[in-house]
Amino acid sequence: MSTPIIIDCDPGHDDAIALILALASPELDVRAITTVAGNQTLDKTLHNALRILTLLGRHDIPVAAGAARPLQRALEIAAQVHGESGLDGPELPEPAFCAASEGALALMARVLEQSAEPITLVPTGPLTNIALLLAAYPQLHSKIERIVLMGGSAGAGNWTPAAEFNIYVDPEAAAMVFTSGIPITLCGLDVTHRAQVMAEDIERVRQLPGPVARCVAGLLDFFMRYHRDPKWGFVGAPLHDPCTIAWLLRPDLFKSQDCWVGIETQGEYTAGMTVVDRYALTGHAPNATVLLDIDRDGFVALLLERLALFGKE
């Protein structure tokens, strides 16, 4: 039986690849896709989600736009990482269908209410939509199986010295999510920086038949440029967001630890920091399964296996 999921995203190169990986995987039943402002503004992240689904021919999945800004802060985007469009690099088709007239919260609530089984939420951008959903529909918390999110770090950040981008953009929303009592899997920089795709892996993607593999190779080419900066110390490009989908498909590829995670919202230098209590120093019970390592070769093999399923044009 497939696992029902809702993906909340801000495409974004790695978000796009996460969507593609999810929709190549029969183990997952993608019930809806919602978008949030993050890597780019909301109009662009919505447009990009529709473009990816058009490429895949998946007009059957409802898509809805959510929050255009964080709960309390001005929006900060990552154009230097993802380009002016949010998906610079490969040519993508223009959307062949429209977003749902209902907003992201209404769509997520409807899907949750109508489901006979609990649904896993997979946010790969700032947590604004998820926090608003939890606040607006407390009666639906029991319909959420788990939240598998990309964000945070048990160590250094990538947007400030202390904070990872997704959590930094809306730490107040993240704080609401982490105190919700809903089971959480945290795919932070500790694991995503180990999920690097190397130049030779991109060439293996490029050799696969069909437009989807060509698109992913183009996305990876562009994404690699930003991560070649020597300050990062990377050999390849870290595929952050696909780790969420990979964990749902192959949890055996990962090493994890159950920890209490708090979100810093006030610190002058640490706003957006995920405080991960790896040594049980706070006395708080764990509220998240924190992913800390990955079998990189197994991760890349999974990505290649699923991309190959799209076949020839």
PDB file of N, CA and C in Angstrom, residues 34-118:
ATOM      1  N   THR A  34       1.414  21.992  -2.543  1.00  0.00           N
ATOM      2  CA  THR A  34       1.186  23.386  -2.201  1.00  0.00           C
ATOM      3  C   THR A  34       2.505  24.132  -2.255  1.00  0.00           C
ATOM      4  N   THR A  35       2.426  25.437  -2.471  1.00  0.00           N
ATOM      5  CA  THR A  35       3.649  26.222  -2.611  1.00  0.00           C
ATOM      6  C   THR A  35       3.661  27.369  -1.612  1.00  0.00           C
ATOM      7  N   VAL A  36       4.876  27.796  -1.305  1.00  0.00           N
ATOM      8  CA  VAL A  36       5.107  28.845  -0.318  1.00  0.00           C
ATOM      9  C   VAL A  36       6.234  29.729  -0.848  1.00  0.00           C
ATOM     10  N   ALA A  37       6.257  30.977  -0.429  1.00  0.00           N
ATOM     11  CA  ALA A  37       7.384  31.850  -0.758  1.00  0.00           C
ATOM     12  C   ALA A  37       8.603  31.408   0.027  1.00  0.00           C
ATOM     13  N   GLY A  38       9.746  31.373  -0.648  1.00  0.00           N
ATOM     14  CA  GLY A  38      10.973  30.947   0.011  1.00  0.00           C
ATOM     15  C   GLY A  38      12.151  31.138  -0.914  1.00  0.00           C
ATOM     16  N   ASN A  39      12.475  30.093  -1.677  1.00  0.00           N
ATOM     17  CA  ASN A  39      13.577  30.226  -2.627  1.00  0.00           C
ATOM     18  C   ASN A  39      13.341  31.371  -3.603  1.00  0.00           C
ATOM     19  N   GLN A  40      12.080  31.576  -3.959  1.00  0.00           N
ATOM     20  CA  GLN A  40      11.674  32.730  -4.755  1.00  0.00           C
ATOM     21  C   GLN A  40      10.318  33.198  -4.241  1.00  0.00           C
ATOM     22  N   THR A  41       9.802  34.238  -4.844  1.00  0.00           N
ATOM     23  CA  THR A  41       8.501  34.769  -4.452  1.00  0.00           C
ATOM     24  C   THR A  41       7.403  33.769  -4.805  1.00  0.00           C
ATOM     25  N   LEU A  42       6.234  33.932  -4.190  1.00  0.00           N
ATOM     26  CA  LEU A  42       5.172  32.939  -4.321  1.00  0.00           C
ATOM     27  C   LEU A  42       4.718  32.761  -5.760  1.00  0.00           C
ATOM     28  N   ASP A  43       4.623  33.823  -6.526  1.00  0.00           N
ATOM     29  CA  ASP A  43       4.185  33.677  -7.917  1.00  0.00           C
ATOM     30  C   ASP A  43       5.135  32.783  -8.688  1.00  0.00           C
ATOM     31  N   LYS A  44       6.425  32.869  -8.394  1.00  0.00           N
ATOM     32  CA  LYS A  44       7.417  32.073  -9.113  1.00  0.00           C
ATOM     33  C   LYS A  44       7.455  30.630  -8.612  1.00  0.00           C
ATOM     34  N   THR A  45       7.336  30.423  -7.305  1.00  0.00           N
ATOM     35  CA  THR A  45       7.353  29.041  -6.819  1.00  0.00           C
ATOM     36  C   THR A  45       6.111  28.282  -7.287  1.00  0.00           C
ATOM     37  N   LEU A  46       4.960  28.950  -7.340  1.00  0.00           N
ATOM     38  CA  LEU A  46       3.754  28.306  -7.866  1.00  0.00           C
ATOM     39  C   LEU A  46       3.934  27.982  -9.344  1.00  0.00           C
ATOM     40  N   HIS A  47       4.429  28.945 -10.109  1.00  0.00           N
ATOM     41  CA  HIS A  47       4.665  28.738 -11.542  1.00  0.00           C
ATOM     42  C   HIS A  47       5.606  27.556 -11.770  1.00  0.00           C
ATOM     43  N   ASN A  48       6.642  27.466 -10.943  1.00  0.00           N
ATOM     44  CA  ASN A  48       7.621  26.388 -11.110  1.00  0.00           C
ATOM     45  C   ASN A  48       7.031  25.024 -10.784  1.00  0.00           C
ATOM     46  N   ALA A  49       6.197  24.956  -9.760  1.00  0.00           N
ATOM     47  CA  ALA A  49       5.548  23.674  -9.448  1.00  0.00           C
ATOM     48  C   ALA A  49       4.670  23.229 -10.605  1.00  0.00           C
ATOM     49  N   LEU A  50       3.936  24.158 -11.198  1.00  0.00           N
ATOM     50  CA  LEU A  50       3.074  23.824 -12.343  1.00  0.00           C
ATOM     51  C   LEU A  50       3.904  23.411 -13.548  1.00  0.00           C
ATOM     52  N   ARG A  51       5.049  24.029 -13.735  1.00  0.00           N
ATOM     53  CA  ARG A  51       5.930  23.653 -14.859  1.00  0.00           C
ATOM     54  C   ARG A  51       6.461  22.235 -14.694  1.00  0.00           C
ATOM     55  N   ILE A  52       6.872  21.886 -13.478  1.00  0.00           N
ATOM     56  CA  ILE A  52       7.392  20.536 -13.250  1.00  0.00           C
ATOM     57  C   ILE A  52       6.296  19.498 -13.473  1.00  0.00           C
ATOM     58  N   LEU A  53       5.094  19.738 -12.971  1.00  0.00           N
ATOM     59  CA  LEU A  53       4.009  18.788 -13.163  1.00  0.00           C
ATOM     60  C   LEU A  53       3.603  18.700 -14.630  1.00  0.00           C
ATOM     61  N   THR A  54       3.710  19.807 -15.357  1.00  0.00           N
ATOM     62  CA  THR A  54       3.437  19.778 -16.798  1.00  0.00           C
ATOM     63  C   THR A  54       4.475  18.918 -17.509  1.00  0.00           C
ATOM     64  N   LEU A  55       5.744  19.064 -17.137  1.00  0.00           N
ATOM     65  CA  LEU A  55       6.799  18.212 -17.710  1.00  0.00           C
ATOM     66  C   LEU A  55       6.493  16.741 -17.484  1.00  0.00           C
ATOM     67  N   LEU A  56       5.977  16.413 -16.302  1.00  0.00           N
ATOM     68  CA  LEU A  56       5.708  15.021 -15.952  1.00  0.00           C
ATOM     69  C   LEU A  56       4.349  14.532 -16.444  1.00  0.00           C
ATOM     70  N   GLY A  57       3.533  15.439 -16.987  1.00  0.00           N
ATOM     71  CA  GLY A  57       2.199  15.062 -17.444  1.00  0.00           C
ATOM     72  C   GLY A  57       1.263  14.725 -16.297  1.00  0.00           C
ATOM     73  N   ARG A  58       1.450  15.337 -15.136  1.00  0.00           N
ATOM     74  CA  ARG A  58       0.653  15.027 -13.958  1.00  0.00           C
ATOM     75  C   ARG A  58      -0.313  16.177 -13.646  1.00  0.00           C
ATOM     76  N   HIS A  59      -1.246  16.386 -14.563  1.00  0.00           N
ATOM     77  CA  HIS A  59      -2.250  17.432 -14.386  1.00  0.00           C
ATOM     78  C   HIS A  59      -3.309  17.012 -13.378  1.00  0.00           C
ATOM     79  N   ASP A  60      -3.259  15.749 -12.946  1.00  0.00           N
ATOM     80  CA  ASP A  60      -4.282  15.230 -12.044  1.00  0.00           C
ATOM     81  C   ASP A  60      -4.059  15.618 -10.592  1.00  0.00           C
ATOM     82  N   ILE A  61      -2.884  16.116 -10.264  1.00  0.00           N
ATOM     83  CA  ILE A  61      -2.562  16.450  -8.872  1.00  0.00           C
ATOM     84  C   ILE A  61      -2.914  17.912  -8.618  1.00  0.00           C
ATOM     85  N   PRO A  62      -3.771  18.199  -7.640  1.00  0.00           N
ATOM     86  CA  PRO A  62      -4.116  19.598  -7.365  1.00  0.00           C
ATOM     87  C   PRO A  62      -2.927  20.363  -6.792  1.00  0.00           C
ATOM     88  N   VAL A  63      -2.783  21.595  -7.257  1.00  0.00           N
ATOM     89  CA  VAL A  63      -1.699  22.477  -6.824  1.00  0.00           C
ATOM     90  C   VAL A  63      -2.334  23.775  -6.338  1.00  0.00           C
ATOM     91  N   ALA A  64      -1.883  24.279  -5.199  1.00  0.00           N
ATOM     92  CA  ALA A  64      -2.447  25.518  -4.666  1.00  0.00           C
ATOM     93  C   ALA A  64      -1.355  26.380  -4.061  1.00  0.00           C
ATOM     94  N   ALA A  65      -1.553  27.687  -4.158  1.00  0.00           N
ATOM     95  CA  ALA A  65      -0.612  28.653  -3.609  1.00  0.00           C
ATOM     96  C   ALA A  65      -0.937  28.939  -2.156  1.00  0.00           C
ATOM     97  N   GLY A  66       0.118  29.100  -1.361  1.00  0.00           N
ATOM     98  CA  GLY A  66      -0.045  29.389   0.053  1.00  0.00           C
ATOM     99  C   GLY A  66       0.454  30.769   0.422  1.00  0.00           C
ATOM    100  N   ALA A  67       1.270  30.826   1.464  1.00  0.00           N
ATOM    101  CA  ALA A  67       1.691  32.098   2.043  1.00  0.00           C
ATOM    102  C   ALA A  67       2.714  32.804   1.161  1.00  0.00           C
ATOM    103  N   ALA A  68       2.509  34.105   0.993  1.00  0.00           N
ATOM    104  CA  ALA A  68       3.409  34.922   0.185  1.00  0.00           C
ATOM    105  C   ALA A  68       4.523  35.544   1.011  1.00  0.00           C
ATOM    106  N   ARG A  69       4.440  35.396   2.326  1.00  0.00           N
ATOM    107  CA  ARG A  69       5.472  35.953   3.202  1.00  0.00           C
ATOM    108  C   ARG A  69       5.454  35.201   4.527  1.00  0.00           C
ATOM    109  N   PRO A  70       6.534  35.294   5.280  1.00  0.00           N
ATOM    110  CA  PRO A  70       6.563  34.652   6.598  1.00  0.00           C
ATOM    111  C   PRO A  70       5.526  35.242   7.559  1.00  0.00           C
ATOM    112  N   LEU A  71       5.341  34.575   8.680  1.00  0.00           N
ATOM    113  CA  LEU A  71       4.329  34.994   9.642  1.00  0.00           C
ATOM    114  C   LEU A  71       4.571  36.392  10.180  1.00  0.00           C
ATOM    115  N   GLN A  72       5.826  36.723  10.512  1.00  0.00           N
ATOM    116  CA  GLN A  72       6.104  37.994  11.181  1.00  0.00           C
ATOM    117  C   GLN A  72       7.220  38.793  10.539  1.00  0.00           C
ATOM    118  N   ARG A  73       7.901  38.253   9.549  1.00  0.00           N
ATOM    119  CA  ARG A  73       9.110  38.876   9.021  1.00  0.00           C
ATOM    120  C   ARG A  73       8.967  39.198   7.546  1.00  0.00           C
ATOM    121  N   ALA A  74       9.847  40.051   7.062  1.00  0.00           N
ATOM    122  CA  ALA A  74       9.927  40.303   5.628  1.00  0.00           C
ATOM    123  C   ALA A  74      10.500  39.065   4.943  1.00  0.00           C
ATOM    124  N   LEU A  75      10.050  38.817   3.730  1.00  0.00           N
ATOM    125  CA  LEU A  75      10.515  37.642   2.985  1.00  0.00           C
ATOM    126  C   LEU A  75      11.961  37.833   2.544  1.00  0.00           C
ATOM    127  N   GLU A  76      12.759  36.794   2.742  1.00  0.00           N
ATOM    128  CA  GLU A  76      14.111  36.737   2.186  1.00  0.00           C
ATOM    129  C   GLU A  76      14.158  35.559   1.227  1.00  0.00           C
ATOM    130  N   ILE A  77      14.606  35.812  -0.018  1.00  0.00           N
ATOM    131  CA  ILE A  77      14.652  34.760  -1.029  1.00  0.00           C
ATOM    132  C   ILE A  77      16.103  34.364  -1.318  1.00  0.00           C
ATOM    133  N   ALA A  78      16.261  33.290  -2.114  1.00  0.00           N
ATOM    134  CA  ALA A  78      17.591  32.750  -2.412  1.00  0.00           C
ATOM    135  C   ALA A  78      17.859  32.801  -3.914  1.00  0.00           C
ATOM    136  N   ALA A  79      17.687  33.989  -4.500  1.00  0.00           N
ATOM    137  CA  ALA A  79      17.884  34.126  -5.944  1.00  0.00           C
ATOM    138  C   ALA A  79      19.315  33.818  -6.354  1.00  0.00           C
ATOM    139  N   GLN A  80      20.280  34.062  -5.463  1.00  0.00           N
ATOM    140  CA  GLN A  80      21.670  33.789  -5.814  1.00  0.00           C
ATOM    141  C   GLN A  80      21.938  32.299  -5.940  1.00  0.00           C
ATOM    142  N   VAL A  81      21.061  31.482  -5.365  1.00  0.00           N
ATOM    143  CA  VAL A  81      21.208  30.027  -5.452  1.00  0.00           C
ATOM    144  C   VAL A  81      20.407  29.475  -6.633  1.00  0.00           C
ATOM    145  N   HIS A  82      19.178  29.954  -6.803  1.00  0.00           N
ATOM    146  CA  HIS A  82      18.248  29.345  -7.755  1.00  0.00           C
ATOM    147  C   HIS A  82      17.947  30.197  -8.984  1.00  0.00           C
ATOM    148  N   GLY A  83      18.500  31.407  -9.045  1.00  0.00           N
ATOM    149  CA  GLY A  83      18.311  32.249 -10.210  1.00  0.00           C
ATOM    150  C   GLY A  83      17.041  33.076 -10.137  1.00  0.00           C
ATOM    151  N   GLU A  84      16.883  33.924 -11.139  1.00  0.00           N
ATOM    152  CA  GLU A  84      15.769  34.866 -11.162  1.00  0.00           C
ATOM    153  C   GLU A  84      14.421  34.161 -11.236  1.00  0.00           C
ATOM    154  N   SER A  85      14.352  33.054 -11.958  1.00  0.00           N
ATOM    155  CA  SER A  85      13.087  32.333 -12.087  1.00  0.00           C
ATOM    156  C   SER A  85      12.834  31.386 -10.920  1.00  0.00           C
ATOM    157  N   GLY A  86      13.879  31.069 -10.180  1.00  0.00           N
ATOM    158  CA  GLY A  86      13.801  30.025  -9.166  1.00  0.00           C
ATOM    159  C   GLY A  86      14.163  28.659  -9.695  1.00  0.00           C
ATOM    160  N   LEU A  87      14.128  28.505 -11.027  1.00  0.00           N
ATOM    161  CA  LEU A  87      14.531  27.250 -11.679  1.00  0.00           C
ATOM    162  C   LEU A  87      15.355  27.559 -12.914  1.00  0.00           C
ATOM    163  N   ASP A  88      16.338  28.433 -12.776  1.00  0.00           N
ATOM    164  CA  ASP A  88      17.186  28.765 -13.916  1.00  0.00           C
ATOM    165  C   ASP A  88      17.974  27.533 -14.355  1.00  0.00           C
ATOM    166  N   GLY A  89      18.292  27.488 -15.647  1.00  0.00           N
ATOM    167  CA  GLY A  89      19.067  26.379 -16.193  1.00  0.00           C
ATOM    168  C   GLY A  89      18.364  25.739 -17.364  1.00  0.00           C
ATOM    169  N   PRO A  90      17.667  24.618 -17.144  1.00  0.00           N
ATOM    170  CA  PRO A  90      17.059  23.892 -18.268  1.00  0.00           C
ATOM    171  C   PRO A  90      15.803  24.585 -18.775  1.00  0.00           C
ATOM    172  N   GLU A  91      15.463  24.274 -20.016  1.00  0.00           N
ATOM    173  CA  GLU A  91      14.183  24.737 -20.551  1.00  0.00           C
ATOM    174  C   GLU A  91      13.065  23.877 -19.983  1.00  0.00           C
ATOM    175  N   LEU A  92      12.030  24.542 -19.502  1.00  0.00           N
ATOM    176  CA  LEU A  92      10.882  23.841 -18.959  1.00  0.00           C
ATOM    177  C   LEU A  92       9.620  24.309 -19.681  1.00  0.00           C
ATOM    178  N   PRO A  93       8.630  23.424 -19.822  1.00  0.00           N
ATOM    179  CA  PRO A  93       7.395  23.847 -20.491  1.00  0.00           C
ATOM    180  C   PRO A  93       6.637  24.847 -19.637  1.00  0.00           C
ATOM    181  N   GLU A  94       5.864  25.682 -20.294  1.00  0.00           N
ATOM    182  CA  GLU A  94       4.947  26.544 -19.564  1.00  0.00           C
ATOM    183  C   GLU A  94       3.800  25.688 -19.030  1.00  0.00           C
ATOM    184  N   PRO A  95       3.179  26.110 -17.930  1.00  0.00           N
ATOM    185  CA  PRO A  95       2.111  25.296 -17.345  1.00  0.00           C
ATOM    186  C   PRO A  95       0.986  25.013 -18.335  1.00  0.00           C
ATOM    187  N   ALA A  96       0.561  23.760 -18.380  1.00  0.00           N
ATOM    188  CA  ALA A  96      -0.544  23.351 -19.250  1.00  0.00           C
ATOM    189  C   ALA A  96      -1.857  23.268 -18.492  1.00  0.00           C
ATOM    190  N   PHE A  97      -1.837  23.627 -17.211  1.00  0.00           N
ATOM    191  CA  PHE A  97      -3.055  23.626 -16.403  1.00  0.00           C
ATOM    192  C   PHE A  97      -2.902  24.674 -15.322  1.00  0.00           C
ATOM    193  N   CYS A  98      -3.978  24.968 -14.640  1.00  0.00           N
ATOM    194  CA  CYS A  98      -4.003  26.049 -13.661  1.00  0.00           C
ATOM    195  C   CYS A  98      -3.982  25.513 -12.235  1.00  0.00           C
ATOM    196  N   ALA A  99      -3.527  26.354 -11.338  1.00  0.00           N
ATOM    197  CA  ALA A  99      -3.596  26.025  -9.920  1.00  0.00           C
ATOM    198  C   ALA A  99      -5.045  26.001  -9.468  1.00  0.00           C
ATOM    199  N   ALA A 100      -5.291  25.310  -8.381  1.00  0.00           N
ATOM    200  CA  ALA A 100      -6.636  25.253  -7.804  1.00  0.00           C
ATOM    201  C   ALA A 100      -7.066  26.642  -7.359  1.00  0.00           C
ATOM    202  N   SER A 101      -8.357  26.905  -7.427  1.00  0.00           N
ATOM    203  CA  SER A 101      -8.875  28.204  -7.001  1.00  0.00           C
ATOM    204  C   SER A 101      -8.801  28.361  -5.487  1.00  0.00           C
ATOM    205  N   GLU A 102      -8.871  27.251  -4.767  1.00  0.00           N
ATOM    206  CA  GLU A 102      -8.735  27.307  -3.313  1.00  0.00           C
ATOM    207  C   GLU A 102      -7.270  27.482  -2.939  1.00  0.00           C
ATOM    208  N   GLY A 103      -7.030  28.079  -1.786  1.00  0.00           N
ATOM    209  CA  GLY A 103      -5.669  28.272  -1.328  1.00  0.00           C
ATOM    210  C   GLY A 103      -5.070  27.013  -0.749  1.00  0.00           C
ATOM    211  N   ALA A 104      -3.787  27.105  -0.404  1.00  0.00           N
ATOM    212  CA  ALA A 104      -3.061  25.941   0.098  1.00  0.00           C
ATOM    213  C   ALA A 104      -3.685  25.377   1.364  1.00  0.00           C
ATOM    214  N   LEU A 105      -4.083  26.238   2.301  1.00  0.00           N
ATOM    215  CA  LEU A 105      -4.642  25.734   3.558  1.00  0.00           C
ATOM    216  C   LEU A 105      -5.936  24.988   3.315  1.00  0.00           C
ATOM    217  N   ALA A 106      -6.807  25.555   2.483  1.00  0.00           N
ATOM    218  CA  ALA A 106      -8.086  24.896   2.201  1.00  0.00           C
ATOM    219  C   ALA A 106      -7.863  23.569   1.492  1.00  0.00           C
ATOM    220  N   LEU A 107      -6.912  23.523   0.557  1.00  0.00           N
ATOM    221  CA  LEU A 107      -6.638  22.281  -0.162  1.00  0.00           C
ATOM    222  C   LEU A 107      -6.092  21.222   0.792  1.00  0.00           C
ATOM    223  N   MET A 108      -5.105  21.589   1.608  1.00  0.00           N
ATOM    224  CA  MET A 108      -4.546  20.612   2.543  1.00  0.00           C
ATOM    225  C   MET A 108      -5.604  20.109   3.517  1.00  0.00           C
ATOM    226  N   ALA A 109      -6.429  21.032   4.022  1.00  0.00           N
ATOM    227  CA  ALA A 109      -7.475  20.634   4.970  1.00  0.00           C
ATOM    228  C   ALA A 109      -8.473  19.691   4.314  1.00  0.00           C
ATOM    229  N   ARG A 110      -8.855  19.989   3.085  1.00  0.00           N
ATOM    230  CA  ARG A 110      -9.822  19.136   2.391  1.00  0.00           C
ATOM    231  C   ARG A 110      -9.249  17.738   2.163  1.00  0.00           C
ATOM    232  N   VAL A 111      -7.985  17.672   1.731  1.00  0.00           N
ATOM    233  CA  VAL A 111      -7.359  16.374   1.478  1.00  0.00           C
ATOM    234  C   VAL A 111      -7.256  15.577   2.779  1.00  0.00           C
ATOM    235  N   LEU A 112      -6.878  16.243   3.861  1.00  0.00           N
ATOM    236  CA  LEU A 112      -6.791  15.562   5.149  1.00  0.00           C
ATOM    237  C   LEU A 112      -8.160  15.062   5.600  1.00  0.00           C
ATOM    238  N   GLU A 113      -9.162  15.909   5.493  1.00  0.00           N
ATOM    239  CA  GLU A 113     -10.509  15.531   5.944  1.00  0.00           C
ATOM    240  C   GLU A 113     -11.060  14.352   5.162  1.00  0.00           C
ATOM    241  N   GLN A 114     -10.780  14.304   3.863  1.00  0.00           N
ATOM    242  CA  GLN A 114     -11.364  13.281   3.002  1.00  0.00           C
ATOM    243  C   GLN A 114     -10.594  11.970   3.025  1.00  0.00           C
ATOM    244  N   SER A 115      -9.406  11.976   3.615  1.00  0.00           N
ATOM    245  CA  SER A 115      -8.579  10.772   3.611  1.00  0.00           C
ATOM    246  C   SER A 115      -9.048   9.781   4.665  1.00  0.00           C
ATOM    247  N   ALA A 116      -9.103   8.523   4.284  1.00  0.00           N
ATOM    248  CA  ALA A 116      -9.463   7.464   5.233  1.00  0.00           C
ATOM    249  C   ALA A 116      -8.290   7.080   6.130  1.00  0.00           C
ATOM    250  N   GLU A 117      -7.100   7.552   5.798  1.00  0.00           N
ATOM    251  CA  GLU A 117      -5.904   7.224   6.570  1.00  0.00           C
ATOM    252  C   GLU A 117      -5.101   8.494   6.801  1.00  0.00           C
ATOM    253  N   PRO A 118      -4.294   8.534   7.845  1.00  0.00           N
ATOM    254  CA  PRO A 118      -3.469   9.722   8.089  1.00  0.00           C
ATOM    255  C   PRO A 118      -2.495   9.976   6.935  1.00  0.00           C
TER     256      PRO A 118
END
